[in-house]
Amino acid sequence: MTDEGRSIFLEDIPLEEARIRLYSALQAAGRDQPLPGEPVELTEAVGRITAEPVWAKLSSPHYHAAAMDGYAVQAAATFSAAETCPLRLTVGSEAYPVNTGDLLPIDADAVIMIEEVQQPTPDVIEIRASVAPYQHVRQMGEDIVASELALPVNHRIRPVDLGGAAGCGYARLTVRRKPFAVIIPTGSELVPAGQTPQPGQIIEYNSLVLRGQVIEAGGRVEVTAIVPDDVTALRAALDEALARQPDLILLLSGSSAGSRDFAASAIRSRGTLLAHGIAVRPGHPVVIGIIQGVPVIGVPGYPVSAALTGELLVLPLLARWLGAPSPMDDAHRVRAILTRKLVSPIGDDDFVRVTLGKVGDRLLASPLSRGAGVITSLVRADGLAHIPRFSEGVDAGQAVEVRLYRRLDVIERTVVISGSHDPLLDLLGQFMTERHPGCRLTSAAVGSLGGLIALRRGEAHLAGVHLLDPDTGNYNLPAVDKYLPGEVVRIVTFAHREQGFMVARGNPLAIQSVADLPRVRYVNRQRGAGTRVLLDYALRRAGIDPALISGYAREENTHLAVAAAVASGVADCGMGVRQAALTMGVDFISVGWERYDFVIPAVHLDHPGVGYLLETLEDPAFRQALAAQPGYDAREMGTVQRRS
Amino acid sequence: MTDEGRSIFLEDIPLEEARIRLYSALQAAGRDQPLPGEPVELTEAVGRITAEPVWAKLSSPHYHAAAMDGYAVQAAATFSAAETCPLRLTVGSEAYPVNTGDLLPIDADAVIMIEEVQQPTPDVIEIRASVAPYQHVRQMGEDIVASELALPVNHRIRPVDLGGAAGCGYARLTVRRKPFAVIIPTGSELVPAGQTPQPGQIIEYNSLVLRGQVIEAGGRVEVTAIVPDDVTALRAALDEALARQPDLILLLSGSSAGSRDFAASAIRSRGTLLAHGIAVRPGHPVVIGIIQGVPVIGVPGYPVSAALTGELLVLPLLARWLGAPSPMDDAHRVRAILTRKLVSPIGDDDFVRVTLGKVGDRLLASPLSRGAGVITSLVRADGLAHIPRFSEGVDAGQAVEVRLYRRLDVIERTVVISGSHDPLLDLLGQFMTERHPGCRLTSAAVGSLGGLIALRRGEAHLAGVHLLDPDTGNYNLPAVDKYLPGEVVRIVTFAHREQGFMVARGNPLAIQSVADLPRVRYVNRQRGAGTRVLLDYALRRAGIDPALISGYAREENTHLAVAAAVASGVADCGMGVRQAALTMGVDFISVGWERYDFVIPAVHLDHPGVGYLLETLEDPAFRQALAAQPGYDAREMGTVQRRS
């Protein structure tokens, strides 16, 4: 291999360059055009895409038809009829009984409704008004005239289109053949979904996600068994896949760096390697090749990278084969204001999952976890922000372009909660959605103080806070006065919660109070979290210097993350709510009860979703469900602590 | 039956009242709640709706995992390492080789990437920088912590959700059972799609449309054979349908008025009739009943009424059973400005199909045909305008509420052509869509003059005109000066077309010129149509009084409609383009060639779709396709007649 040949594999190439290499190779193989059509029955056609324009074969109606039940007449023969001068017509020669849909007799050009006719004898009708030509007649071709365009090419067929096509003479339509993909999951560490994984094992679900993407886009898929990290096995799997004559092979790599090299080397041994690493975040280790004219995409193992590779490379390819607009070009894009600064490597196209919410008249984008392993960030995402190459990032308050995953009007109706993380916000959201389908709640865990600051910046409809005032021992009201001075807010209680120390089962280190913390490995909550304030308050009262506590600087953002750290043994103790301790199976040393309130600026009280939320707090079923959770108390739920 | 009992059947009831009766009856039968869940494998779950919240069973990762290939170490042990002071660690006791995804050894809390390590001997690594705790470690629960909400209830499952669910321990999910509908098409006049109908026969496709709607909404369907209009047969069909234990029966009536009475009487003979006529346009003759707890909806035979009954009554019911937001509540609604006055009966909820386009900064709604038989009006519709009860209509220029059938951003990119109808505008649109998938063209046939007026009102991006100036014999430029004085426009030629008289095959009445028209039955084009101007010009030159021509007042809006009138024998002669005559198989007496231009206000030249349209006029393949049509000539296609 020449140096030049090697250099393309030494560094990531830009996404656009990778696409050009792929489509050039496809063009050379004669595979870059929309797939040929295949006939399908109308009953199977919804969701398929027309492979040719549908020109009407028949007019509809294909004859002049009565549009009412009544009598067909010649309009000119009725001109003398009037209220004062009834006209009689002979049935069978001047007036013909017709039902809706009947062919109009050759010398008739209008229909009189049965209700407007009197019939003195069976052979005679009497009318008291003249009729205009073509009254109550559906003229031939009223709906569509033979030869007119019924459906364009490259059109996704909807239910009403079946009527349009059938009405003008079709029983089947020619639609694009479904692109056929074979998916090969690889990785010795993988176990199938549903199997309980051992440490070091990973549940294989990238094949599920990519299979779902391909099928939803209009393709069909076969998924092979999991192939271990072994070049011989991988080559054999590629050969088997090729034998099925697919349009596309997706080679799902494991998560280790070695795995992509396996993929690259297997592709090189069978065909041509086109790209080995793409300058996209997350997703770098994408491999692209072509074997016997069949494109092979080596999909990285990290789940977010895998799903985004599907979106950025696989779906546009399927769209091209289907003659559909590329999902990238076709996507609904909006500009939204970033709530947090995003730093981005200058050489990469950076795709950041965001939640979106409309607060007041501003559409706001809040970045979710950027970890490539955090699939839940894609589940929760409302859109994908794009930080293009050659940008070093975007400051908070600046606008970014976001490709929508959700309809904008749904986003605009969403209630945005910021502030302290409480595990039961999910329960609240679930009750709201159940009572008001289509109404959503999104929450950002930024700590109590962060929630108040988000309100001040106009970035949330309400904040969840549990902030102890060290001077008075009161909850929340002093903090609101301090951080939102002059702001008119309503403060409504969500719940009382029991806080305490989470310790290993059996409390082997006999932790009882803050006095014990200097001798153990602690796991803390982030600055601004109400639980952190509570700890600092307790330390100050006990006169303990935080610097003495090992792990004081290690910050987690949620109760459950703290509990998980204790459960896994990497920390001996952390503070949090009882429910989190119970969930993770660790012991709990109670410190006391605190009040968790919602702070709602008056301007947002009219938001329909905020109304539903407050309504849910009055719902006895929800109160009962919350009170049934250990460490929660609904005694003051819905109580207004301050009326705006 | 008492008078009171009968009266509810004597007049149409409001839609809301019909819904209330239906849901009350369902509630009494215990069938108004979301359907129970059923387990499905993840591979089958995309598009299904969760029947219960999905709480994480496992944390993901379920252990502290290496996030890079390299060496696992204890961060605290590396603090002394620096560029000038390399640190050596013993492999196996101080540093452990790990691949991405591997379990972190119990005393390690960080990973050093393989690239940052030197290895003087196999047992020793050397590092030149300290590492922070948790560097390159995916902490247990980083993605999701056991017990957290992975997916809410009533959530439509997407491909990424499969990853989220599998990652936290699920191999299957509990989703709503699919509502099961039996569809019974009835009507002696019906023939199945694909069969060539005789006069008086109608192609049965309402079952296709409603079946498609139900399946797309997430239900499943069985369609029975067509049942003739016979009460005994209908009752037997109902009994058979009930035996299949459906959630819903859709009884599709024929189009005659008698047919709904059959449906009503069949329902009454087996259960309870709840409504017999609903005050909705189009759609009046809807029948609703309940038999053994199973709702039966009698769907009217006219195709638009049938499809709208599906939207207004069937889909909301399915949504309720699926726990999904009602498509009526959930729909994306916009306000758009009407381009034509709509008169509406005061007692009805009136639903009008509209096309939508954004011209300048105004979203405009143009009403399509209101005929209940015109299924193509639904095929072409971009949305459904609602004129509520108690309104007599809406004036042009006023805003109406429109439920979108298409994404708003797609509508906003659409090119709106107004003016003269030319059959080849469809061909142009087809080429544009093929070259630029996702780019659409909509056209409104309002005649050449109507097109110029639409431009003046800012209701179209361009107008198609062929207006002969009677004084100069010139085309289009004089008319533009007259009707758009002072407006800066570009005028670009589309094609030359051959105009002439369309007459019955063999020209039995020997029509040669306008001089022959007073002795035949004529079919005219509407006022403002270029073809009408051409006729009037010829009549005036020949000194013929239009009042002498029978059928002069009968106006059609398109060439094909005129040709169809001649082909069906209801008229002897009409004027139009050669291509329309050929299409409908009638003879053509040439009158001459005319120039058909596009008139484009300068302000719209920057519109991307207008750019694509002008680009298509330069496309040799399109020119060739147009020139291949009889009566068309592309010699000046794309020629700029006036540069703005």
Coordinates of C-alpha atoms in Angstrom, one line a residue, chain B residues 106-487:
Chain B
I106 CA -12.3 -3.6 42.1
D107 CA -9.4 -1.3 43.1
A108 CA -9.3 0.7 39.9
D109 CA -11.3 3.9 39.3
A110 CA -9.9 5.3 36.1
V111 CA -8.7 4.1 32.6
I112 CA -5.6 5.4 30.7
M113 CA -5.9 5.2 27.0
I114 CA -3.6 2.8 25.3
E115 CA -2.3 5.6 23.1
E116 CA -1.1 7.5 26.2
V117 CA 1.0 4.6 27.6
Q118 CA 4.5 3.5 26.9
Q119 CA 5.4 -0.1 27.7
P120 CA 9.1 -0.6 28.2
T121 CA 8.6 -4.3 29.2
P122 CA 5.4 -6.4 29.0
D123 CA 5.1 -6.1 32.8
V124 CA 5.4 -2.4 33.1
I125 CA 3.7 0.7 31.7
E126 CA 5.0 4.2 31.9
I127 CA 2.7 7.3 32.0
R128 CA 3.6 11.0 31.8
A129 CA 0.4 12.5 33.2
S130 CA -1.8 11.9 36.2
V131 CA -5.4 10.9 35.7
A132 CA -8.5 12.1 37.4
P133 CA -10.8 9.6 39.2
Y134 CA -13.5 8.2 36.8
Q135 CA -11.5 9.3 33.7
H136 CA -12.7 7.0 30.7
V137 CA -14.9 5.1 33.0
R138 CA -18.6 4.5 32.2
Q139 CA -20.0 4.5 35.7
M140 CA -22.8 2.0 36.6
G141 CA -26.1 3.6 35.8
E142 CA -24.6 6.4 33.6
D143 CA -27.2 5.6 31.0
I144 CA -30.1 4.6 33.2
V145 CA -30.4 3.5 36.8
A146 CA -32.7 0.6 37.7
S147 CA -36.1 1.8 38.7
E148 CA -36.0 5.0 36.6
L149 CA -38.6 5.6 34.0
A150 CA -37.3 4.3 30.6
L151 CA -40.5 4.9 28.6
P152 CA -43.8 6.5 29.7
V153 CA -47.2 4.8 29.2
N154 CA -49.2 5.8 26.1
H155 CA -45.9 6.3 24.2
R156 CA -45.6 5.4 20.5
I157 CA -42.5 3.2 20.3
R158 CA -39.7 4.4 18.0
P159 CA -36.5 2.5 17.0
V160 CA -34.3 4.2 19.6
D161 CA -36.8 3.2 22.3
L162 CA -36.0 -0.4 21.5
G163 CA -32.4 0.3 22.6
G164 CA -33.6 2.1 25.7
A165 CA -35.8 -0.8 26.7
A166 CA -33.4 -3.6 25.9
G167 CA -30.6 -1.8 27.7
C168 CA -32.5 -1.7 30.9
G169 CA -33.5 -5.4 30.9
Y170 CA -36.5 -5.8 28.6
A171 CA -36.8 -8.3 25.7
R172 CA -40.5 -7.6 25.2
L173 CA -42.9 -4.8 26.1
T174 CA -46.5 -4.6 27.1
V175 CA -48.3 -2.6 24.4
R176 CA -52.0 -1.9 23.7
R177 CA -53.8 -4.7 21.9
K178 CA -54.7 -3.6 18.3
P179 CA -58.3 -2.6 18.0
F180 CA -60.0 -4.9 15.6
A181 CA -62.5 -3.6 13.1
V182 CA -64.7 -5.5 10.6
I183 CA -65.6 -3.6 7.5
I184 CA -68.8 -4.5 5.6
P185 CA -69.1 -2.8 2.2
T186 CA -72.7 -2.8 1.0
G187 CA -74.4 -1.7 -2.2
S188 CA -75.7 -3.6 -5.2
E189 CA -74.1 -1.1 -7.5
L190 CA -70.5 -1.8 -6.3
V191 CA -67.8 -3.7 -8.1
P192 CA -64.3 -4.4 -6.6
A193 CA -61.3 -2.3 -7.6
G194 CA -59.7 -3.4 -10.8
Q195 CA -62.9 -4.6 -12.4
T196 CA -64.1 -2.4 -15.3
P197 CA -67.4 -0.8 -14.1
Q198 CA -70.4 -0.6 -16.4
P199 CA -72.5 2.6 -16.4
G200 CA -74.4 2.6 -13.1
Q201 CA -71.7 0.5 -11.4
I202 CA -69.3 2.1 -9.0
I203 CA -65.9 0.9 -8.0
E204 CA -65.9 0.0 -4.3
Y205 CA -62.9 1.7 -2.7
N206 CA -64.3 3.1 0.6
S207 CA -63.3 -0.2 2.2
L208 CA -59.7 0.4 1.1
V209 CA -59.6 3.9 2.4
L210 CA -61.1 3.1 5.8
R211 CA -59.1 -0.1 6.1
G212 CA -55.9 2.0 5.5
Q213 CA -57.0 4.6 8.0
V214 CA -57.6 1.9 10.7
I215 CA -54.3 0.1 10.0
E216 CA -52.3 3.3 9.9
A217 CA -53.8 4.3 13.2
G218 CA -52.6 1.0 14.8
G219 CA -55.7 -1.2 14.4
R220 CA -56.3 -4.4 12.4
V221 CA -59.1 -5.0 9.9
E222 CA -61.0 -7.7 8.1
V223 CA -63.1 -6.7 5.1
T224 CA -66.0 -8.8 4.2
A225 CA -67.3 -9.4 0.7
I226 CA -69.6 -6.8 -0.8
V227 CA -73.2 -7.2 0.6
P228 CA -76.1 -6.3 -1.8
D229 CA -78.8 -3.8 -0.7
D230 CA -81.0 -6.4 1.0
V231 CA -82.0 -6.2 4.7
T232 CA -81.8 -10.0 5.2
A233 CA -78.3 -10.2 3.7
L234 CA -77.2 -7.2 5.7
R235 CA -78.4 -8.6 9.0
A236 CA -76.7 -11.9 8.2
A237 CA -73.5 -10.0 7.5
L238 CA -73.8 -8.1 10.8
D239 CA -74.3 -11.4 12.7
E240 CA -71.2 -12.9 11.0
A241 CA -69.2 -9.8 11.8
L242 CA -70.2 -9.9 15.5
A243 CA -69.2 -13.5 15.6
R244 CA -65.6 -12.5 14.9
Q245 CA -65.7 -10.5 18.2
P246 CA -64.6 -7.2 16.8
D247 CA -64.1 -4.0 18.7
L248 CA -65.8 -2.0 16.0
I249 CA -68.0 -2.7 12.9
L250 CA -67.9 -0.3 10.0
L251 CA -71.0 -0.7 7.8
L252 CA -70.2 1.1 4.5
S253 CA -73.4 2.3 2.9
G254 CA -74.0 2.6 -0.8
S255 CA -74.4 6.0 -2.2
S256 CA -78.2 6.0 -2.5
A257 CA -80.4 7.6 0.2
G258 CA -82.1 4.2 0.7
S259 CA -78.9 2.6 1.6
R260 CA -78.5 4.4 4.9
D261 CA -82.0 3.4 5.9
F262 CA -81.0 -0.2 5.3
A263 CA -78.0 0.3 7.6
A264 CA -80.1 2.0 10.2
S265 CA -82.8 -0.6 10.1
A266 CA -80.3 -3.5 10.2
I267 CA -78.7 -2.0 13.3
R268 CA -82.0 -1.4 15.0
S269 CA -83.0 -5.0 14.4
R270 CA -79.9 -6.2 16.3
G271 CA -79.2 -3.5 18.8
T272 CA -79.6 0.2 19.6
L273 CA -79.6 3.0 17.0
L274 CA -77.9 6.0 18.6
A275 CA -77.8 8.5 15.7
H276 CA -79.2 8.6 12.3
G277 CA -77.7 11.6 10.5
I278 CA -75.1 14.0 11.8
A279 CA -74.9 17.7 11.0
V280 CA -71.6 17.6 9.3
R281 CA -70.7 18.5 5.8
P282 CA -69.8 16.5 3.8
G283 CA -71.0 13.4 5.5
H284 CA -74.5 13.9 6.7
P285 CA -75.9 10.4 6.4
V286 CA -73.8 8.8 9.2
V287 CA -75.5 6.2 11.2
I288 CA -74.3 5.2 14.7
G289 CA -75.5 2.2 16.8
I290 CA -74.3 -0.3 19.3
I291 CA -74.9 -4.1 19.2
Q292 CA -73.9 -6.3 22.1
G293 CA -71.6 -3.6 23.3
V294 CA -69.9 -3.3 19.8
P295 CA -70.2 0.1 18.2
V296 CA -71.4 0.0 14.6
I297 CA -70.8 3.1 12.5
G298 CA -72.8 3.3 9.2
V299 CA -70.4 5.2 6.9
P300 CA -71.9 7.2 4.0
G301 CA -71.2 6.0 0.5
Y302 CA -69.8 9.2 -1.0
P303 CA -66.1 8.8 -0.8
V304 CA -65.2 12.1 0.8
S305 CA -68.0 11.6 3.3
A306 CA -66.7 8.2 4.0
A307 CA -63.0 9.3 4.5
L308 CA -64.1 12.2 6.7
T309 CA -66.3 9.9 8.8
G310 CA -63.2 7.8 9.3
E311 CA -61.3 10.9 10.4
L312 CA -64.0 12.5 12.6
L313 CA -65.4 9.4 14.3
V314 CA -63.4 6.2 13.7
L315 CA -59.8 7.5 14.3
P316 CA -60.7 9.3 17.6
L317 CA -62.3 6.1 18.8
L318 CA -59.2 4.0 17.9
A319 CA -57.0 6.6 19.6
R320 CA -59.0 6.3 22.8
W321 CA -58.7 2.5 22.8
L322 CA -55.0 2.8 22.1
G323 CA -54.4 5.4 24.8
A324 CA -53.1 7.8 22.2
P325 CA -54.0 11.4 21.9
S326 CA -57.1 11.9 19.7
P327 CA -56.0 12.8 16.2
M328 CA -58.6 15.6 16.4
D329 CA -57.0 17.1 19.6
D330 CA -53.5 16.2 18.6
A331 CA -53.6 17.6 15.1
H332 CA -51.3 20.4 14.1
R333 CA -53.6 23.3 13.5
V334 CA -52.8 26.6 11.8
R335 CA -54.7 29.7 10.9
A336 CA -54.7 30.5 7.2
I337 CA -56.2 33.2 5.0
L338 CA -59.0 32.1 2.7
T339 CA -58.5 33.0 -1.0
R340 CA -62.2 32.4 -1.8
K341 CA -65.4 33.1 0.1
L342 CA -66.9 30.0 1.7
V343 CA -70.7 29.8 2.4
S344 CA -71.7 27.3 5.0
P345 CA -75.0 26.0 6.2
I346 CA -75.6 27.5 9.7
G347 CA -76.6 24.3 11.3
D348 CA -73.6 22.2 10.2
D349 CA -70.0 21.7 11.1
D350 CA -68.5 22.2 7.7
F351 CA -65.2 20.6 6.7
V352 CA -63.6 22.0 3.6
R353 CA -60.6 20.6 1.9
V354 CA -58.0 23.2 1.1
T355 CA -54.6 23.5 -0.5
L356 CA -52.2 25.6 1.4
G357 CA -49.3 27.7 0.3
K358 CA -47.1 30.4 1.8
V359 CA -46.7 33.4 -0.5
G360 CA -44.6 36.1 1.0
D361 CA -45.3 35.9 4.7
R362 CA -49.0 34.9 4.4
L363 CA -50.2 31.3 4.7
L364 CA -53.1 31.0 2.2
A365 CA -55.9 28.4 2.1
S366 CA -57.6 27.8 -1.3
P367 CA -60.8 25.7 -1.1
L368 CA -60.9 22.6 -3.3
S369 CA -64.0 21.1 -4.8
R370 CA -66.6 20.7 -2.0
G371 CA -68.3 17.8 -3.8
A372 CA -68.7 14.7 -1.6
G373 CA -67.9 12.5 -4.5
V374 CA -64.6 14.2 -5.4
I375 CA -62.0 11.9 -3.6
T376 CA -59.2 13.6 -5.5
S377 CA -60.0 16.7 -3.5
L378 CA -58.8 14.8 -0.4
V379 CA -55.8 13.4 -2.3
R380 CA -54.8 16.9 -3.2
A381 CA -55.7 18.5 0.1
D382 CA -53.0 20.0 2.3
G383 CA -55.5 20.5 5.1
L384 CA -59.0 20.5 6.3
A385 CA -60.6 23.9 7.1
H386 CA -63.4 23.8 9.7
I387 CA -66.3 26.2 9.5
P388 CA -68.0 25.6 12.8
R389 CA -71.8 25.4 13.4
F390 CA -73.6 28.7 13.8
S391 CA -71.3 30.3 11.2
E392 CA -72.8 31.2 7.9
G393 CA -69.4 31.1 6.2
V394 CA -66.1 33.0 5.9
D395 CA -65.2 35.8 3.6
A396 CA -62.2 35.8 1.3
G397 CA -59.3 37.4 3.2
Q398 CA -60.5 36.1 6.6
A399 CA -58.6 33.5 8.6
V400 CA -59.9 30.0 9.1
E401 CA -58.6 27.2 11.3
V402 CA -57.0 24.4 9.2
R403 CA -56.0 21.0 10.4
L404 CA -52.8 20.0 8.6
Y405 CA -52.5 16.9 6.4
R406 CA -48.9 17.8 5.5
R407 CA -46.0 19.2 7.6
L408 CA -46.1 22.9 7.7
D409 CA -42.5 23.3 6.6
V410 CA -43.2 21.2 3.5
I411 CA -46.2 23.5 2.7
E412 CA -44.0 26.5 3.2
R413 CA -41.6 25.2 0.5
T414 CA -44.3 24.6 -2.0
V415 CA -44.5 26.5 -5.3
V416 CA -48.0 27.9 -5.9
I417 CA -49.1 28.3 -9.5
S418 CA -52.3 30.0 -10.3
G419 CA -54.0 30.8 -13.7
S420 CA -54.7 28.8 -16.8
H421 CA -55.1 25.1 -16.6
D422 CA -52.6 23.2 -18.7
P423 CA -52.5 19.4 -18.5
L424 CA -48.7 19.5 -18.7
L425 CA -48.3 21.4 -15.5
D426 CA -48.6 17.9 -13.9
L427 CA -45.7 16.8 -16.1
L428 CA -43.7 19.8 -15.0
G429 CA -44.5 19.1 -11.3
Q430 CA -43.5 15.4 -11.8
F431 CA -40.1 16.4 -13.3
M432 CA -39.4 18.9 -10.5
T433 CA -40.3 16.3 -7.8
E434 CA -38.1 13.7 -9.4
R435 CA -35.1 16.0 -9.6
H436 CA -35.8 17.7 -6.2
P437 CA -37.6 15.2 -4.0
G438 CA -39.6 17.0 -1.4
C439 CA -40.2 20.0 -3.7
R440 CA -43.9 20.4 -4.6
L441 CA -45.9 22.4 -7.0
T442 CA -49.6 23.0 -6.5
S443 CA -51.7 24.7 -9.2
A444 CA -55.2 26.2 -9.1
A445 CA -57.1 26.3 -12.4
V446 CA -58.7 29.8 -12.3
G447 CA -58.0 30.9 -15.8
S448 CA -55.3 33.2 -17.2
L449 CA -57.0 36.3 -15.9
G450 CA -57.6 34.7 -12.5
G451 CA -53.9 34.0 -12.3
L452 CA -52.9 37.6 -12.9
I453 CA -55.5 38.7 -10.2
A454 CA -54.1 36.1 -7.9
L455 CA -50.6 37.6 -8.4
R456 CA -52.0 41.0 -7.7
R457 CA -53.5 39.8 -4.4
G458 CA -50.3 38.0 -3.4
E459 CA -51.9 34.6 -3.6
A460 CA -49.5 32.8 -5.9
H461 CA -45.8 32.7 -6.7
L462 CA -46.4 32.6 -10.4
A463 CA -49.3 32.6 -12.9
G464 CA -49.7 30.5 -16.1
V465 CA -51.3 32.7 -18.8
H466 CA -52.1 32.6 -22.5
L467 CA -54.0 35.8 -23.1
L468 CA -54.4 37.1 -26.6
D469 CA -54.6 40.8 -26.9
P470 CA -57.5 41.5 -29.2
D471 CA -56.0 44.8 -30.4
T472 CA -52.5 43.7 -31.2
G473 CA -52.7 39.9 -31.5
N474 CA -49.8 39.7 -29.0
Y475 CA -49.8 37.3 -26.2
N476 CA -49.6 38.0 -22.5
L477 CA -47.4 41.2 -22.3
P478 CA -50.3 43.6 -22.9
A479 CA -52.5 41.7 -20.4
V480 CA -49.7 41.9 -17.7
D481 CA -49.4 45.6 -18.3
K482 CA -53.1 46.1 -17.9
Y483 CA -53.7 43.9 -14.9
L484 CA -50.4 44.3 -13.1
P485 CA -49.5 47.9 -13.8
G486 CA -46.2 49.0 -12.2
E487 CA -45.5 45.5 -10.9

